[in-house]
Short mmCIF file of N, CA and C in Angstrom, two decimals:
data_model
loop_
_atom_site.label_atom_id
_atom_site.label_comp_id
_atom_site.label_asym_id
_atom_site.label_seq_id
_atom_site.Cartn_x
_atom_site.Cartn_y
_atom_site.Cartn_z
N UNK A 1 12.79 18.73 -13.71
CA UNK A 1 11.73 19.27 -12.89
C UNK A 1 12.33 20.09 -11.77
N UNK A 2 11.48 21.31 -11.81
CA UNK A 2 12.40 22.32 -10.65
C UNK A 2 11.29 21.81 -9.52
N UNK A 3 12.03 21.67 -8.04
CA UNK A 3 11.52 21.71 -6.82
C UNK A 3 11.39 22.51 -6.26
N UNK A 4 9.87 23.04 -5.91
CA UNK A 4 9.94 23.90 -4.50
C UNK A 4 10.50 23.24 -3.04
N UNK A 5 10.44 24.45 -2.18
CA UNK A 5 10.70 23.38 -1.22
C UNK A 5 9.82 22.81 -0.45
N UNK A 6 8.87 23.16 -0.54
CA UNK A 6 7.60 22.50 -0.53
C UNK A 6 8.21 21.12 -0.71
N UNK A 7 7.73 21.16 -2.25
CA UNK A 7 8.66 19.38 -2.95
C UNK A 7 9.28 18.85 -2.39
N UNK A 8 10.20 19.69 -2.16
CA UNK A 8 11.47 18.96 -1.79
C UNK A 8 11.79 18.50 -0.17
N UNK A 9 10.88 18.74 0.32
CA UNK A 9 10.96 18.32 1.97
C UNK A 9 9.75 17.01 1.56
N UNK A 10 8.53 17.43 1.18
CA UNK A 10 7.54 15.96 1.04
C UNK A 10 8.67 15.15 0.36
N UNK A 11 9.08 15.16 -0.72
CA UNK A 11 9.82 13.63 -1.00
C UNK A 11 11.09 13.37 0.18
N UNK A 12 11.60 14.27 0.81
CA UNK A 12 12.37 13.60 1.82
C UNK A 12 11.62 12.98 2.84
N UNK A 13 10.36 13.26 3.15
CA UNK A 13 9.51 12.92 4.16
C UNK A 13 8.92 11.83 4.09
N UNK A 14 8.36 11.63 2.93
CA UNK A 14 7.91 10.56 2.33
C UNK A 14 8.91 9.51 1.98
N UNK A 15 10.44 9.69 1.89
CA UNK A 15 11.19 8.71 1.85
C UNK A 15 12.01 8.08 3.08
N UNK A 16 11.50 9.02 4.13
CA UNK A 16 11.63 8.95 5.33
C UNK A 16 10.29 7.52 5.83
N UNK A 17 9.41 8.23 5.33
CA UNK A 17 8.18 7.17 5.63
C UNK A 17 8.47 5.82 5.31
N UNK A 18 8.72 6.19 4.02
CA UNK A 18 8.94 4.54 3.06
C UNK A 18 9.87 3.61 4.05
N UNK A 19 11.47 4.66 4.98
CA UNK A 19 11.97 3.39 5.69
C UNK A 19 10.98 2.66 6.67
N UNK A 20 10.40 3.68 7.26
CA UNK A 20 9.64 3.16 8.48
C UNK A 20 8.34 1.75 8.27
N UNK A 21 8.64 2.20 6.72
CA UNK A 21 6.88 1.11 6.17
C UNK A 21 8.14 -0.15 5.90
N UNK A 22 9.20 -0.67 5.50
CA UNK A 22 9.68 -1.20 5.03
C UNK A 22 10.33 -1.70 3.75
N UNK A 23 9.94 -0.14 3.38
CA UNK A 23 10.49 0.50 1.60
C UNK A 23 10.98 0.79 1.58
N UNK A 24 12.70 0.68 0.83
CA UNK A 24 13.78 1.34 0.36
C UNK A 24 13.51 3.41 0.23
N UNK A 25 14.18 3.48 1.36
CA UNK A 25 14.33 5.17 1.43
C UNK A 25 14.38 5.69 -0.54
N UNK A 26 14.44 4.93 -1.50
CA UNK A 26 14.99 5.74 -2.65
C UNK A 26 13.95 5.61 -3.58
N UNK A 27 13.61 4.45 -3.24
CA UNK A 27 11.71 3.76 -3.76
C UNK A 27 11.00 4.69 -3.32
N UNK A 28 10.97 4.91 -2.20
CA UNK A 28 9.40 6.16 -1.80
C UNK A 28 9.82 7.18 -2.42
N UNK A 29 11.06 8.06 -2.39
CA UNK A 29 11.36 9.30 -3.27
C UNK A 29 11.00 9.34 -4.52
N UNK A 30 11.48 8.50 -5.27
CA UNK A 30 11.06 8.14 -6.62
C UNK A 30 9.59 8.39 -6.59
N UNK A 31 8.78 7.61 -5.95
CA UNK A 31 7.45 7.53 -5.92
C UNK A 31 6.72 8.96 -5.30
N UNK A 32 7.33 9.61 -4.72
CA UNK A 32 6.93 11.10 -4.20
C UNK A 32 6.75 12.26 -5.14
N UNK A 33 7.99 12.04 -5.63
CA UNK A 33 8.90 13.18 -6.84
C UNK A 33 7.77 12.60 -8.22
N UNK A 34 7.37 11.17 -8.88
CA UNK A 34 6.57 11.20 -9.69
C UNK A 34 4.70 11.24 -9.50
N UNK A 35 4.39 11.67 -8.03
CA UNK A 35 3.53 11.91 -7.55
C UNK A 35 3.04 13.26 -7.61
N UNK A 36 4.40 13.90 -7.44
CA UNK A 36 4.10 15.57 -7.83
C UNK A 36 4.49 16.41 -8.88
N UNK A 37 4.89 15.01 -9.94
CA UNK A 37 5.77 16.02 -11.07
C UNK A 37 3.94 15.78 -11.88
N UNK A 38 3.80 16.60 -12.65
CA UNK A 38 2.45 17.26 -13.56
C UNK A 38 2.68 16.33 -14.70
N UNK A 39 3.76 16.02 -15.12
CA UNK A 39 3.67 15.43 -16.80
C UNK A 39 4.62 14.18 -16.23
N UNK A 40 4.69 12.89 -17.03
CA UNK A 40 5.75 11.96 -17.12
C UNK A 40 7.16 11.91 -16.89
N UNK A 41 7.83 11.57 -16.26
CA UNK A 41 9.34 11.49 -16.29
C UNK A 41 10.15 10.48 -16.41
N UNK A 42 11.27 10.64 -17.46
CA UNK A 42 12.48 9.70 -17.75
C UNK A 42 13.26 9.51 -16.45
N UNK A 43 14.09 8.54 -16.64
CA UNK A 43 14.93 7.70 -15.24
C UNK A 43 15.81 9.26 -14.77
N UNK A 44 16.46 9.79 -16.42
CA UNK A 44 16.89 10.37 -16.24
C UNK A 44 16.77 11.66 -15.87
N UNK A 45 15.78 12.06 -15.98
CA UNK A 45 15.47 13.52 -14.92
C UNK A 45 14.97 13.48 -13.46
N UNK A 46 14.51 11.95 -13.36
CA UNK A 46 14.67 11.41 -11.91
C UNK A 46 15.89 11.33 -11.07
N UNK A 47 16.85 10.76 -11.86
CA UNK A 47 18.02 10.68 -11.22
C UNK A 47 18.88 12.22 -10.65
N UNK A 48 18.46 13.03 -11.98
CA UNK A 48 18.90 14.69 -11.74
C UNK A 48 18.13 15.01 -10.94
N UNK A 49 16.88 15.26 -10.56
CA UNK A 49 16.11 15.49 -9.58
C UNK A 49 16.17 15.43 -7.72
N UNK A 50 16.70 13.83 -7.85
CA UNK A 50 16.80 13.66 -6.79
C UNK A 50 18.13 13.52 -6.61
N UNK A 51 19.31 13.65 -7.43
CA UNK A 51 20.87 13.47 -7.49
C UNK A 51 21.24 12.10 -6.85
N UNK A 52 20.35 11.10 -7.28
CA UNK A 52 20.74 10.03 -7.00
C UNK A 52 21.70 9.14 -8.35
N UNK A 53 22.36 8.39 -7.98
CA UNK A 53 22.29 7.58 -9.44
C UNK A 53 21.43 7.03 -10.67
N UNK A 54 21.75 6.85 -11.68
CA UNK A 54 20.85 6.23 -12.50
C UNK A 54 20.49 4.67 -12.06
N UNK A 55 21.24 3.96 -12.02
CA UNK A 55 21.53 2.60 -11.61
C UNK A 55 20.39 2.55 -10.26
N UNK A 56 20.39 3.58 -9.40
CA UNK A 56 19.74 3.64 -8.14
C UNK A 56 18.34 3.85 -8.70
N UNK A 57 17.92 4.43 -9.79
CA UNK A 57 16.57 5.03 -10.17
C UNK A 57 16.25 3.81 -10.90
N UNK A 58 17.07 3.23 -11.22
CA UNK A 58 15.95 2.21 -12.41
C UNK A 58 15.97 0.74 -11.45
N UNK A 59 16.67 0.61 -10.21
CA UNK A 59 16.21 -0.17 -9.92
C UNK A 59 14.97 0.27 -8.83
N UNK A 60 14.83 1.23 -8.19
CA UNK A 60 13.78 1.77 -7.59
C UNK A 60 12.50 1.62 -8.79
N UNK A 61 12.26 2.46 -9.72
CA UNK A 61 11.30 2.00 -10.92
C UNK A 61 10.59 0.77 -10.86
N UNK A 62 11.81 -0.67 -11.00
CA UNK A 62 11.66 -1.65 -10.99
C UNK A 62 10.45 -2.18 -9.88
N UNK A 63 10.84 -1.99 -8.73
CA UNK A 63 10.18 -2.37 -7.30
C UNK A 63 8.59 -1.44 -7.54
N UNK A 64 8.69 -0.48 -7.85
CA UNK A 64 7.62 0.39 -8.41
C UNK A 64 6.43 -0.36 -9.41
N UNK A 65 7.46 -0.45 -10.13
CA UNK A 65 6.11 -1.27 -11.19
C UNK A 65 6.00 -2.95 -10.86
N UNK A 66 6.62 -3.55 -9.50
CA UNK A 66 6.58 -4.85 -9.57
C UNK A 66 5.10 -4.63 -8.20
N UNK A 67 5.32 -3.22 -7.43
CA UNK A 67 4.06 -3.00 -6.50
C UNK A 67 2.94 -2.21 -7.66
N UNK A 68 3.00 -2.40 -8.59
CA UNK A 68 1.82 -1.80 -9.47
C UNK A 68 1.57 -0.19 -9.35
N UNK A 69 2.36 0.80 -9.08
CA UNK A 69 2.41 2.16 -8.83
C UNK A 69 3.03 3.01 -9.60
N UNK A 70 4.06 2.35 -10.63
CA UNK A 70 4.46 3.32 -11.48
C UNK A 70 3.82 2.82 -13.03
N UNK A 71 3.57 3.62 -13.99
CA UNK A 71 3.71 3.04 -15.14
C UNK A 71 4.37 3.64 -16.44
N UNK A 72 4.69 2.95 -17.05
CA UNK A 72 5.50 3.70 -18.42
C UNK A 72 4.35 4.66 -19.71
N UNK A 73 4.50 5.19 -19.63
CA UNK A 73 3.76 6.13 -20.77
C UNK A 73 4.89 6.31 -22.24
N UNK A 74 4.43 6.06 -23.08
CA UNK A 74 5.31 6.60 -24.39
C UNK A 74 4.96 7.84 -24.74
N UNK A 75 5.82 8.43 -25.24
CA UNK A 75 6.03 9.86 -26.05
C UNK A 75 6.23 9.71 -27.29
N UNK A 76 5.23 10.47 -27.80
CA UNK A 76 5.40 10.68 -29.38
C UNK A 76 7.18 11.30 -30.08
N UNK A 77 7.73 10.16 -30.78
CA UNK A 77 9.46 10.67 -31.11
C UNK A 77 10.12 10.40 -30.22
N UNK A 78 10.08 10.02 -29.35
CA UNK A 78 11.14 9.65 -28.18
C UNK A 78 11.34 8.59 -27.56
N UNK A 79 12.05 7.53 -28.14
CA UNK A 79 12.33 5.91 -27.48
C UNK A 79 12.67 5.78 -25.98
N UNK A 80 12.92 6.77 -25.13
CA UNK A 80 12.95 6.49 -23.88
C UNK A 80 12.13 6.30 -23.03
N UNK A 81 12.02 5.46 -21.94
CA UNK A 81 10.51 5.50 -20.88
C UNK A 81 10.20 6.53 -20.50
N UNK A 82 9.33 6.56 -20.14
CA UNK A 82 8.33 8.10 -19.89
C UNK A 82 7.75 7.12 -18.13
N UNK A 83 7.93 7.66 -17.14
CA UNK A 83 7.57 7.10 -16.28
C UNK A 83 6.18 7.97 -15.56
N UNK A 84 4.94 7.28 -15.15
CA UNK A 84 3.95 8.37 -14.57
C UNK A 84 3.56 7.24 -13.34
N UNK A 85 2.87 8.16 -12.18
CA UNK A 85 1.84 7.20 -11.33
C UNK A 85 0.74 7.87 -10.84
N UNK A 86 -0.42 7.49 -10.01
CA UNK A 86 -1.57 7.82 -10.08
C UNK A 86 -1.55 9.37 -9.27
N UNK A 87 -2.46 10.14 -9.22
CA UNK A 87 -2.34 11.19 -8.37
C UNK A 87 -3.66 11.13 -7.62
N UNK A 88 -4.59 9.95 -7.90
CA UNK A 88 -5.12 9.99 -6.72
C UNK A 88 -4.67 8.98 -6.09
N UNK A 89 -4.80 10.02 -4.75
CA UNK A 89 -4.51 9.45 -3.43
C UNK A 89 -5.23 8.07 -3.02
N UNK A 90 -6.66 7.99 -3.45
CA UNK A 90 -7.50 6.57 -3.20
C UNK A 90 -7.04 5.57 -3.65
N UNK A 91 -6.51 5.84 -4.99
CA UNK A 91 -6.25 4.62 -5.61
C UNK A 91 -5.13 4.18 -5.32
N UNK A 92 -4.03 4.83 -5.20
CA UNK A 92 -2.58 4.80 -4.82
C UNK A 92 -2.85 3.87 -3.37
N UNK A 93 -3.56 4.50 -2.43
CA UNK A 93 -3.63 3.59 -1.25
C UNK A 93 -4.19 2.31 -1.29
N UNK A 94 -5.51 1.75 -2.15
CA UNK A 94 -5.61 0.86 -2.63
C UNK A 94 -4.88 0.05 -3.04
N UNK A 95 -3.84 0.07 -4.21
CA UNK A 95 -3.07 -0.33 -4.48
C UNK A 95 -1.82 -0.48 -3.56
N UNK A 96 -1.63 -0.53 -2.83
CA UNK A 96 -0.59 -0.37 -1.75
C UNK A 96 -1.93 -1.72 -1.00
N UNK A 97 -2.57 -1.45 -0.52
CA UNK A 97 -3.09 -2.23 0.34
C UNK A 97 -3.45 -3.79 -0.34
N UNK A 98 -3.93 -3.62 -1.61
CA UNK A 98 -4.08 -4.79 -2.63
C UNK A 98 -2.79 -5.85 -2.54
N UNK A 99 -1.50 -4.89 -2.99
CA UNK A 99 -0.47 -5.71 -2.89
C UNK A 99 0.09 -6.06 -1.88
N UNK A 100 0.00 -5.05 -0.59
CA UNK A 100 0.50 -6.22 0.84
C UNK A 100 -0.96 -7.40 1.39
N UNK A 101 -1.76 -7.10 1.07
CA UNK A 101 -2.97 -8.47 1.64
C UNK A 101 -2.18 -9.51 0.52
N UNK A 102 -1.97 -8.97 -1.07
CA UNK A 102 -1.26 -10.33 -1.71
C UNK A 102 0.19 -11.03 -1.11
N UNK A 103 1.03 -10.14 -1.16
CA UNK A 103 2.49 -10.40 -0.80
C UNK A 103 2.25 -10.84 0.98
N UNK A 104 1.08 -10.44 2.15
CA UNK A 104 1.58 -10.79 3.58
C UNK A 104 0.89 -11.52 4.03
N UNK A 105 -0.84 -11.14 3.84
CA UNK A 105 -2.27 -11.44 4.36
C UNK A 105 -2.19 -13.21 3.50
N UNK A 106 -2.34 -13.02 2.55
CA UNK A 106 -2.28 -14.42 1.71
C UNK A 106 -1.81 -15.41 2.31
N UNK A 107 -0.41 -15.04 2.18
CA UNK A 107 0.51 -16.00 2.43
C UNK A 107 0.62 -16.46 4.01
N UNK A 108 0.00 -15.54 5.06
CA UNK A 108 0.34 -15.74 6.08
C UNK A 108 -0.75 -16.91 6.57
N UNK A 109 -2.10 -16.25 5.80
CA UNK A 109 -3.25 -17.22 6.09
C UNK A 109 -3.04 -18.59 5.90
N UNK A 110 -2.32 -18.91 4.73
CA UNK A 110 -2.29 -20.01 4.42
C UNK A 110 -1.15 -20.85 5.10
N UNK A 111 0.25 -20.21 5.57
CA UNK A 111 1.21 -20.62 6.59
C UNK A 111 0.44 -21.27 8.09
N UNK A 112 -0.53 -19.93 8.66
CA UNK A 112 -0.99 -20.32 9.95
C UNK A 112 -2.36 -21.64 9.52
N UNK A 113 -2.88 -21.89 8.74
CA UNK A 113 -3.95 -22.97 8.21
C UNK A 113 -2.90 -24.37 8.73
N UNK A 114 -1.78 -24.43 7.93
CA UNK A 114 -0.99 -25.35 8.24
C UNK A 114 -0.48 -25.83 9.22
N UNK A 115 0.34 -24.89 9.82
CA UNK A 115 0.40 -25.00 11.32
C UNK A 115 -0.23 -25.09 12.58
N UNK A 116 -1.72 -24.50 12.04
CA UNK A 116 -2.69 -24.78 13.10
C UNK A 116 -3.02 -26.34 12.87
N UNK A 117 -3.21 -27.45 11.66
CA UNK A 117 -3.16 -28.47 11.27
C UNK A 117 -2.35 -29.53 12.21
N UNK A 118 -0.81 -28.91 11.80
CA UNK A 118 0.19 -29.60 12.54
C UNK A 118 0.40 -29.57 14.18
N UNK A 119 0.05 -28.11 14.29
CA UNK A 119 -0.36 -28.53 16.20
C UNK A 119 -1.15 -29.46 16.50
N UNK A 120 -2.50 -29.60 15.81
CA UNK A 120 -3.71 -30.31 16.01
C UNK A 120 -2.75 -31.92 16.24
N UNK A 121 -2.33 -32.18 14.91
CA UNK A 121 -1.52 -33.67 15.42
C UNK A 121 -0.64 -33.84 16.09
N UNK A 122 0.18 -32.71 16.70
CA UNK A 122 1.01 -33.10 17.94
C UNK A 122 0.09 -32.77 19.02
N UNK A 123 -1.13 -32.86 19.03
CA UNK A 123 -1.83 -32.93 20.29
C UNK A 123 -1.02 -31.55 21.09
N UNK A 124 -0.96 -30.51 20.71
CA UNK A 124 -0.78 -29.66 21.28
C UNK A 124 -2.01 -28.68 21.22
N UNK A 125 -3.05 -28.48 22.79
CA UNK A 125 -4.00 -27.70 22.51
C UNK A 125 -3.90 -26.21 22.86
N UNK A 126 -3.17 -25.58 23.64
CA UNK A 126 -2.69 -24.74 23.17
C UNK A 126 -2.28 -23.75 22.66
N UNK A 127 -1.50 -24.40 22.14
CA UNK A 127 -0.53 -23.93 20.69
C UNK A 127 -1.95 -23.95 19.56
N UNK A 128 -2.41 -24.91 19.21
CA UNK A 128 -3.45 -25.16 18.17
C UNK A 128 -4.52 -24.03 18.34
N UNK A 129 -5.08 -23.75 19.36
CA UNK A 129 -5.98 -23.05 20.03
C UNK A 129 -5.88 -21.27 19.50
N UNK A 130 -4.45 -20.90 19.57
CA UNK A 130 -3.52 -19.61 19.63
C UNK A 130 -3.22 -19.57 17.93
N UNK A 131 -2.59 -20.50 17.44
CA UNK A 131 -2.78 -20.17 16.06
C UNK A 131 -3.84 -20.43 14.98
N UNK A 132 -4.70 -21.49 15.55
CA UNK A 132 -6.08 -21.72 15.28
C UNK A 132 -7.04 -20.39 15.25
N UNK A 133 -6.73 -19.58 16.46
CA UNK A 133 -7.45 -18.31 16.74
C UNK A 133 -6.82 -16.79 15.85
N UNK A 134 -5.57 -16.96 15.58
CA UNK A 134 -5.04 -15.92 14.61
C UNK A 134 -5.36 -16.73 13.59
N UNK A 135 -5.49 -17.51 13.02
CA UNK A 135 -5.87 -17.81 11.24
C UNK A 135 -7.24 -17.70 11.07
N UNK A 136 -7.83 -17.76 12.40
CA UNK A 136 -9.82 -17.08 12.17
C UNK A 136 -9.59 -16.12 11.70
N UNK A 137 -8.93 -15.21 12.46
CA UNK A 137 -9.19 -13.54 12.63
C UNK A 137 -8.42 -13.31 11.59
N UNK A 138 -7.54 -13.80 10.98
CA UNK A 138 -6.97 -12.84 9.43
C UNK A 138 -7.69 -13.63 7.80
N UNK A 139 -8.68 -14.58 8.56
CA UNK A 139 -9.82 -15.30 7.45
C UNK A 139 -10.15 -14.22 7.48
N UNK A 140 -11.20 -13.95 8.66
CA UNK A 140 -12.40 -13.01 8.88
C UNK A 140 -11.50 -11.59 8.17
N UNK A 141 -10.10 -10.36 8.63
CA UNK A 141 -9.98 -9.22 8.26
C UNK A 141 -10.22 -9.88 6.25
N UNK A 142 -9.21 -10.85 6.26
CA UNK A 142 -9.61 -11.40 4.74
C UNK A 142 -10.93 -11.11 3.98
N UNK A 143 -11.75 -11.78 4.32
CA UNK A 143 -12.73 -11.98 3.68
C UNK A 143 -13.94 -10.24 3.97
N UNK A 144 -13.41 -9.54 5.00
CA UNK A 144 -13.61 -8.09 5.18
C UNK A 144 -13.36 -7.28 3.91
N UNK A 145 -11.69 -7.66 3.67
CA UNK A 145 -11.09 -6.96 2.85
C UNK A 145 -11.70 -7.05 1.20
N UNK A 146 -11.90 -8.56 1.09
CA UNK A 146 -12.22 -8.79 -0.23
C UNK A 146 -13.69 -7.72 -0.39
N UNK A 147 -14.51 -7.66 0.57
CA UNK A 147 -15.97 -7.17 0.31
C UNK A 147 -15.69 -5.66 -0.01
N UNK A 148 -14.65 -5.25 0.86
CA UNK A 148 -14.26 -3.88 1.11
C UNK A 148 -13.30 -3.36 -0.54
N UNK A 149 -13.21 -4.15 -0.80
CA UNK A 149 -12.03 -3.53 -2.37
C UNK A 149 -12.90 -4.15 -3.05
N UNK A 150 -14.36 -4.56 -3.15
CA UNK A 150 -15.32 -3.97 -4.34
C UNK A 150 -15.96 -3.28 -4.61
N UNK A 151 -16.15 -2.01 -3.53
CA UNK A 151 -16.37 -1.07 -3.54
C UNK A 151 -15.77 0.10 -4.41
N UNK A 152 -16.61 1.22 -4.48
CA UNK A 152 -15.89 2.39 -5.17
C UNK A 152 -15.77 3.07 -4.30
N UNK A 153 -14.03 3.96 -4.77
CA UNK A 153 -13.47 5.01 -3.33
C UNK A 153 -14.64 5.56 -3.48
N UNK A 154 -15.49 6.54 -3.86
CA UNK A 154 -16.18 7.46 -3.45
C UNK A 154 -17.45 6.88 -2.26
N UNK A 155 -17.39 5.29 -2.32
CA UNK A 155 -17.92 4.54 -1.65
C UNK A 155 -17.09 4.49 0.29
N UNK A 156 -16.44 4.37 -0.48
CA UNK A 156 -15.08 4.13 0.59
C UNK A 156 -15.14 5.37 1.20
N UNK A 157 -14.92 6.37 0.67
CA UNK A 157 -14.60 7.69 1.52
C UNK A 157 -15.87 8.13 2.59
N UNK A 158 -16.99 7.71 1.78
CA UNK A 158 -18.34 7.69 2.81
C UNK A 158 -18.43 7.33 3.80
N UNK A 159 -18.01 5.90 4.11
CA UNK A 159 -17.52 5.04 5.31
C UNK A 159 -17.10 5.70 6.22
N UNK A 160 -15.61 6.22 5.70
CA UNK A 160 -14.88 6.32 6.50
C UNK A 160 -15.54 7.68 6.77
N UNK A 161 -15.68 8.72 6.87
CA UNK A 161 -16.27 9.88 6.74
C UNK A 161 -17.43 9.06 8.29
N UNK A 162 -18.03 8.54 7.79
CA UNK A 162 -19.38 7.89 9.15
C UNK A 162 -18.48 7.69 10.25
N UNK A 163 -17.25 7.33 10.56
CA UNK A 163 -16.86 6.88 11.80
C UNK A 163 -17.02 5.72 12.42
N UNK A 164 -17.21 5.93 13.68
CA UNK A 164 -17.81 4.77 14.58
C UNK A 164 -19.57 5.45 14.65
N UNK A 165 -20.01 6.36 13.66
CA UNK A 165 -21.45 6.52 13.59
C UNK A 165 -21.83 5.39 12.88
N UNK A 166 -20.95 4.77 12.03
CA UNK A 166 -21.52 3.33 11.26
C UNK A 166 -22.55 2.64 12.56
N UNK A 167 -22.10 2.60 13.44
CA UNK A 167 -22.94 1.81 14.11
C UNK A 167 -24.08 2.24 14.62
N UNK A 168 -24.78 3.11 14.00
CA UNK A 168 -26.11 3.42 14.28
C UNK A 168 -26.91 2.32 13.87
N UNK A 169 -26.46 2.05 13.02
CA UNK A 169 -26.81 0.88 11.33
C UNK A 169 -26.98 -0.38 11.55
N UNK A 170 -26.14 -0.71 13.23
CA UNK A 170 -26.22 -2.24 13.65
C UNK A 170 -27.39 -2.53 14.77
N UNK A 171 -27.54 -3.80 15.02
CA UNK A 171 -28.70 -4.39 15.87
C UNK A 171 -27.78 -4.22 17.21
N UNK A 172 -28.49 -4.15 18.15
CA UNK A 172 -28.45 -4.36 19.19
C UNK A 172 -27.98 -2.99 19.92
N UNK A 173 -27.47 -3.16 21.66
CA UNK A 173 -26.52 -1.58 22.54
C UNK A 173 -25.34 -1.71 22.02
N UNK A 174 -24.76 -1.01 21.73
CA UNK A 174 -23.27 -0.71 21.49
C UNK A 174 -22.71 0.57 22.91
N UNK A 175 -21.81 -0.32 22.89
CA UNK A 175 -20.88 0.81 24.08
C UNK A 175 -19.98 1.42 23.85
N UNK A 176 -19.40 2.15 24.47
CA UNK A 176 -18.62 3.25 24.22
C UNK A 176 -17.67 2.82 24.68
N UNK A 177 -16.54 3.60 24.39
CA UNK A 177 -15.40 3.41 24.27
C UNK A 177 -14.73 3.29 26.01
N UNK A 178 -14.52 2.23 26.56
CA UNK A 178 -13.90 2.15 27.72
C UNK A 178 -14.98 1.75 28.82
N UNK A 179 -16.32 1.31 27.83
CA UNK A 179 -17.55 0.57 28.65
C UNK A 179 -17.42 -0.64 28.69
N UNK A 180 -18.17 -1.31 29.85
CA UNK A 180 -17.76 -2.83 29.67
C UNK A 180 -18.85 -3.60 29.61
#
């Protein structure tokens, strides 16, 4: 795949991003470069692409399809993987958001449940009070989230599109921003 440089600055940018999110700088490239390539690509025109190693591309792949973003396509005559991922943007972010509520939100809820438990019996109020009050609030974004990813993006994009006009929609005064 030939790069413009267009291309070729978004996948540095985007693999720039990936450190800052907590993704291997070579994982987001990968994921950039098969974001903008038009047809499927082997490890190996990935690896030429981005002049990384092979060894470096197939374990990037790996992390790829273990976050649900890349997938293998077959080619008619040709035993090698064919690698593709979504090009819309909605779904791609979805999926990104699906798998950190699984891999952070989950697990964290259920860590702070416990520990708010275990303060409770060391009579620490508190402590109990403080993590009692963060395991509400990531129930509540929780149970937000679940309502919110049964929606359809074109659903989704509406939303967000309304703003803070959503709240025309609710009962009661609403204030503005820096009212008290």
């Amino acid at each position: 795949m030939v790069l413009s440089n267009a291309g070729r600055e978004f996948i540095l940018h985007w693999g720039e991003m990936g450190s800052r999110w907590g993704v291997n700088r070579t994982v987001a490239q990968v994921h950039a470069l098969l974001y903008l390539s038009p047809e499927p690509l082997t490890a190996e025109d990935i690896a030429e692409a981005l002049s990384v190693a092979r060894s470096n591309v197939s374990t990037s792949l790996r992390e790829l399809q273990n976050w649900q973003l890349v997938q293998t396509t077959p080619q008619l005559g040709d035993r090698r993987d064919f690698f593709t991922t979504s090009h819309d943007v909605w779904q791609l972010f979805l999926t990104v958001l699906q798998q950190r509520v699984e891999r952070e939100i989950v697990p964290t809820i259920a860590a702070l449940g416990r520990l708010a438990a275990e303060a409770r019996g060391e009579k620490q109020p508190q402590v109990t009070a403080r993590i009692a009050g963060m395991h509400a609030f990531l129930q509540e974004i929780h149970g937000w989230y679940q309502q919110m990813a049964k929606l359809p993006p074109s659903t989704l994009r509406s939303l967000m599109s309304l703003g803070a006009n959503v709240t025309k929609w609710l009962p009661g005064p609403r204030k503005g921003k820096g009212e008290k």
